[in-house]
Amino acid sequence: MIHVLIADDHPVVRQGLRTFLEIQEDLAVVGEAADGAEAVALTESLRPDILLLDLKMPVLDGLGALTRLGSAGALGTRVIVLTSVSDRADVAPAMRAGAAGFLYKDVDPTALVQAIRAVHGGQVLLAPEAAEAMISGDDRPAADAGAALTEREREVLRLIAGGRSNREIARELLVAEKTVKTHVSNVLMKLGVQDRTQAALYAVRHGLG
């Protein structure tokens, strides 16, 4: 069962999402937050698998909530931004702050459910418009950054982009998990990125995923 927390300042939106998500056999809505501060507090107390987070909320906006939560990895929570905001400039800051997905509220309900399952499974998922914004962003790693990667590091990067954990990568490559951690650190350093999400985005942009 995938436990989901909904953070949106519009009650009608929260209710609509809850109604649709709860008819899915593998999804359960564990709480609702009406602002960013409440989203942070409920994420820390409930530790949901997935946080659906709007960007424009009172008290503390979605980006502020993401920043406070970090990647939320220590809590076991993966964050999907679900917003009606179409400003392309919001995508990169949200992904850098730790979001694992970025979707717009006009997403097909079935596609939203599939996205929740995919992100819960370790994938990074962006709406086409959001992905385009990331690709055209000025703060992305240089296109040739991947040239410095060894063949093994490229293989690790491909598996990271596929949502694999260090343990899963170790099992697939038949090496020790400690060795995988070293490869991951080298990949992040050579690409000039801070975390696995940014590395995965690089891989997708450059056809390495």
Tab-separated table of C-alpha atoms in Angstrom:
chain	number	residue	atom	x	y	z
A	1	MET	CA	0.000	0.000	0.000
A	2	ILE	CA	1.339	3.436	-0.982
A	3	HIS	CA	0.515	6.107	1.603
A	4	VAL	CA	-0.111	9.576	0.163
A	5	LEU	CA	-0.272	13.021	1.792
A	6	ILE	CA	-2.030	15.799	-0.172
A	7	ALA	CA	-0.897	19.417	0.296
A	8	ASP	CA	-3.043	22.037	-1.437
A	9	ASP	CA	-4.753	25.178	-0.170
A	10	HIS	CA	-7.972	24.489	-2.087
A	11	PRO	CA	-10.364	22.120	-0.254
A	12	VAL	CA	-12.112	21.152	-3.492
A	13	VAL	CA	-8.803	20.072	-5.042
A	14	ARG	CA	-7.863	18.059	-1.962
A	15	GLN	CA	-11.237	16.343	-1.891
A	16	GLY	CA	-11.133	15.556	-5.587
A	17	LEU	CA	-7.684	14.033	-5.312
A	18	ARG	CA	-8.628	12.039	-2.223
A	19	THR	CA	-11.777	10.666	-3.850
A	20	PHE	CA	-9.949	9.478	-6.948
A	21	LEU	CA	-6.849	8.139	-5.218
A	22	GLU	CA	-8.752	6.155	-2.630
A	23	ILE	CA	-10.560	4.075	-5.239
A	24	GLN	CA	-7.153	2.656	-6.195
A	25	GLU	CA	-6.481	-0.624	-4.428
A	26	ASP	CA	-2.826	0.186	-3.719
A	27	LEU	CA	-3.179	3.848	-2.643
A	28	ALA	CA	-4.287	5.298	0.695
A	29	VAL	CA	-4.553	9.016	1.540
A	30	VAL	CA	-3.199	9.413	5.067
A	31	GLY	CA	-3.697	13.160	5.466
A	32	GLU	CA	-4.310	16.587	3.973
A	33	ALA	CA	-2.459	19.875	4.450
A	34	ALA	CA	-3.796	23.323	3.572
A	35	ASP	CA	-0.461	25.170	3.603
A	36	GLY	CA	3.242	24.497	3.363
A	37	ALA	CA	3.929	24.601	7.086
A	38	GLU	CA	1.237	22.019	7.723
A	39	ALA	CA	2.651	19.900	4.889
A	40	VAL	CA	6.061	19.871	6.566
A	41	ALA	CA	4.591	19.020	9.975
A	42	LEU	CA	2.394	16.212	8.627
A	43	THR	CA	5.188	14.770	6.507
A	44	GLU	CA	7.435	14.601	9.553
A	45	SER	CA	4.734	13.042	11.746
A	46	LEU	CA	2.986	10.728	9.262
A	47	ARG	CA	5.987	9.856	7.084
A	48	PRO	CA	3.932	9.155	3.937
A	49	ASP	CA	5.462	7.379	0.968
A	50	ILE	CA	4.401	10.188	-1.378
A	51	LEU	CA	3.719	13.890	-0.765
A	52	LEU	CA	1.637	15.599	-3.478
A	53	LEU	CA	2.690	19.224	-3.072
A	54	ASP	CA	1.210	22.375	-4.568
A	55	LEU	CA	3.637	25.270	-5.028
A	56	LYS	CA	1.401	28.262	-4.341
A	57	MET	CA	0.140	27.970	-0.764
A	58	PRO	CA	-0.212	30.379	2.182
A	59	VAL	CA	2.011	30.544	5.295
A	60	LEU	CA	4.803	28.653	3.543
A	61	ASP	CA	4.838	27.979	-0.186
A	62	GLY	CA	5.656	24.643	-1.760
A	63	LEU	CA	9.273	25.502	-2.513
A	64	GLY	CA	9.749	26.608	1.089
A	65	ALA	CA	8.253	23.339	2.284
A	66	LEU	CA	10.590	21.377	0.009
A	67	THR	CA	13.567	23.303	1.333
A	68	ARG	CA	12.597	22.567	4.937
A	69	LEU	CA	12.089	18.913	4.193
A	70	GLY	CA	15.243	18.590	2.136
A	71	SER	CA	14.819	15.580	-0.117
A	72	ALA	CA	12.697	14.006	2.663
A	73	GLY	CA	14.753	10.904	1.990
A	74	ALA	CA	15.475	10.380	5.676
A	75	LEU	CA	11.722	10.215	6.215
A	76	GLY	CA	11.201	7.784	3.366
A	77	THR	CA	8.960	10.317	1.584
A	78	ARG	CA	9.239	11.189	-2.118
A	79	VAL	CA	7.722	14.470	-3.236
A	80	ILE	CA	5.709	15.072	-6.407
A	81	VAL	CA	4.982	18.718	-7.166
A	82	LEU	CA	1.417	18.958	-8.475
A	83	THR	CA	0.698	22.524	-9.429
A	84	SER	CA	-1.363	24.737	-11.707
A	85	VAL	CA	1.504	27.167	-11.984
A	86	SER	CA	2.920	27.268	-15.502
A	87	ASP	CA	6.032	29.349	-14.776
A	88	ARG	CA	8.890	27.300	-16.211
A	89	ALA	CA	11.295	28.961	-13.786
A	90	ASP	CA	9.742	26.992	-10.910
A	91	VAL	CA	10.796	23.594	-12.225
A	92	ALA	CA	14.559	23.648	-11.639
A	93	PRO	CA	14.383	25.093	-8.092
A	94	ALA	CA	11.789	22.489	-7.102
A	95	MET	CA	13.860	19.606	-8.477
A	96	ARG	CA	17.031	20.946	-6.859
A	97	ALA	CA	15.180	21.218	-3.547
A	98	GLY	CA	14.441	17.504	-3.638
A	99	ALA	CA	11.256	16.905	-5.640
A	100	ALA	CA	11.178	13.542	-7.409
A	101	GLY	CA	8.368	14.539	-9.775
A	102	PHE	CA	6.845	17.675	-11.302
A	103	LEU	CA	3.337	17.529	-12.781
A	104	TYR	CA	0.580	19.987	-13.604
A	105	LYS	CA	-2.968	19.744	-12.285
A	106	ASP	CA	-4.379	19.160	-15.759
A	107	VAL	CA	-2.655	15.757	-15.769
A	108	ASP	CA	-4.933	12.855	-16.653
A	109	PRO	CA	-6.046	11.161	-13.394
A	110	THR	CA	-4.857	7.770	-14.603
A	111	ALA	CA	-1.479	9.274	-15.500
A	112	LEU	CA	-1.265	10.788	-12.006
A	113	VAL	CA	-1.804	7.388	-10.419
A	114	GLN	CA	0.848	5.876	-12.677
A	115	ALA	CA	3.199	8.715	-11.746
A	116	ILE	CA	2.675	8.086	-8.031
A	117	ARG	CA	3.506	4.415	-8.500
A	118	ALA	CA	6.551	5.206	-10.634
A	119	VAL	CA	7.984	7.774	-8.221
A	120	HIS	CA	7.295	5.463	-5.298
A	121	GLY	CA	9.278	2.849	-7.202
A	122	GLY	CA	12.281	5.168	-7.368
A	123	GLN	CA	11.851	6.885	-10.721
A	124	VAL	CA	12.090	10.618	-11.415
A	125	LEU	CA	9.119	11.852	-13.429
A	126	LEU	CA	8.385	15.218	-15.050
A	127	ALA	CA	5.552	16.511	-17.191
A	128	PRO	CA	6.766	17.137	-20.767
A	129	GLU	CA	6.660	20.912	-20.253
A	130	ALA	CA	8.626	20.598	-17.021
A	131	ALA	CA	11.218	18.345	-18.650
A	132	GLU	CA	11.618	20.860	-21.476
A	133	ALA	CA	12.184	23.620	-18.923
A	134	MET	CA	14.903	21.556	-17.242
A	135	ILE	CA	16.566	20.768	-20.566
A	136	SER	CA	16.632	24.415	-21.623
A	137	GLY	CA	17.702	25.710	-18.203
A	138	ASP	CA	20.922	27.680	-17.919
A	139	ASP	CA	21.997	26.051	-14.646
A	140	ARG	CA	22.171	22.485	-15.924
A	141	PRO	CA	25.455	20.557	-15.983
A	142	ALA	CA	27.534	21.056	-19.110
A	143	ALA	CA	26.583	18.684	-21.906
A	144	ASP	CA	30.112	17.286	-22.014
A	145	ALA	CA	30.296	16.637	-18.255
A	146	GLY	CA	29.481	12.997	-18.896
A	147	ALA	CA	32.625	12.586	-20.989
A	148	ALA	CA	34.648	12.377	-17.780
A	149	LEU	CA	32.716	9.308	-16.603
A	150	THR	CA	34.286	5.875	-16.857
A	151	GLU	CA	32.352	3.095	-18.552
A	152	ARG	CA	31.409	1.658	-15.154
A	153	GLU	CA	30.253	5.082	-13.891
A	154	ARG	CA	28.086	5.471	-16.992
A	155	GLU	CA	26.525	2.112	-16.211
A	156	VAL	CA	25.848	3.212	-12.630
A	157	LEU	CA	24.341	6.477	-13.902
A	158	ARG	CA	22.025	4.561	-16.223
A	159	LEU	CA	20.816	2.443	-13.306
A	160	ILE	CA	20.345	5.528	-11.117
A	161	ALA	CA	18.162	7.010	-13.857
A	162	GLY	CA	16.183	3.760	-13.803
A	163	GLY	CA	15.374	4.315	-10.149
A	164	ARG	CA	17.651	1.594	-8.764
A	165	SER	CA	18.907	1.782	-5.185
A	166	ASN	CA	22.577	1.238	-4.324
A	167	ARG	CA	21.751	-2.276	-3.165
A	168	GLU	CA	19.938	-3.075	-6.416
A	169	ILE	CA	22.810	-1.657	-8.467
A	170	ALA	CA	25.301	-3.742	-6.490
A	171	ARG	CA	23.245	-6.861	-7.111
A	172	GLU	CA	22.954	-6.176	-10.842
A	173	LEU	CA	26.635	-5.336	-11.330
A	174	LEU	CA	27.828	-8.095	-8.994
A	175	VAL	CA	29.896	-5.731	-6.845
A	176	ALA	CA	29.857	-4.661	-3.187
A	177	GLU	CA	27.399	-1.967	-2.125
A	178	LYS	CA	30.356	0.047	-0.795
A	179	THR	CA	31.817	0.019	-4.300
A	180	VAL	CA	28.548	1.328	-5.719
A	181	LYS	CA	28.563	4.183	-3.186
A	182	THR	CA	32.011	5.162	-4.387
A	183	HIS	CA	30.871	5.103	-8.024
A	184	VAL	CA	27.794	7.203	-7.178
A	185	SER	CA	29.927	9.785	-5.373
A	186	ASN	CA	32.257	9.978	-8.374
A	187	VAL	CA	29.318	10.384	-10.758
A	188	LEU	CA	27.865	13.267	-8.729
A	189	MET	CA	31.252	14.964	-8.461
A	190	LYS	CA	32.081	14.662	-12.173
A	191	LEU	CA	28.644	15.877	-13.272
A	192	GLY	CA	28.758	18.738	-10.771
A	193	VAL	CA	25.364	17.831	-9.296
A	194	GLN	CA	24.286	17.504	-5.682
A	195	ASP	CA	22.111	14.412	-5.620
A	196	ARG	CA	20.808	11.354	-7.473
A	197	THR	CA	17.747	13.212	-8.777
A	198	GLN	CA	19.901	15.726	-10.643
A	199	ALA	CA	22.126	12.940	-11.926
A	200	ALA	CA	19.062	11.079	-13.202
A	201	LEU	CA	17.822	14.218	-14.966
A	202	TYR	CA	21.225	14.598	-16.645
A	203	ALA	CA	21.035	10.992	-17.803
A	204	VAL	CA	17.552	11.472	-19.258
A	205	ARG	CA	18.551	14.713	-21.019
A	206	HIS	CA	21.560	13.110	-22.660
A	207	GLY	CA	20.042	9.773	-23.548
A	208	LEU	CA	21.937	7.824	-20.902
A	209	GLY	CA	18.878	6.673	-18.949
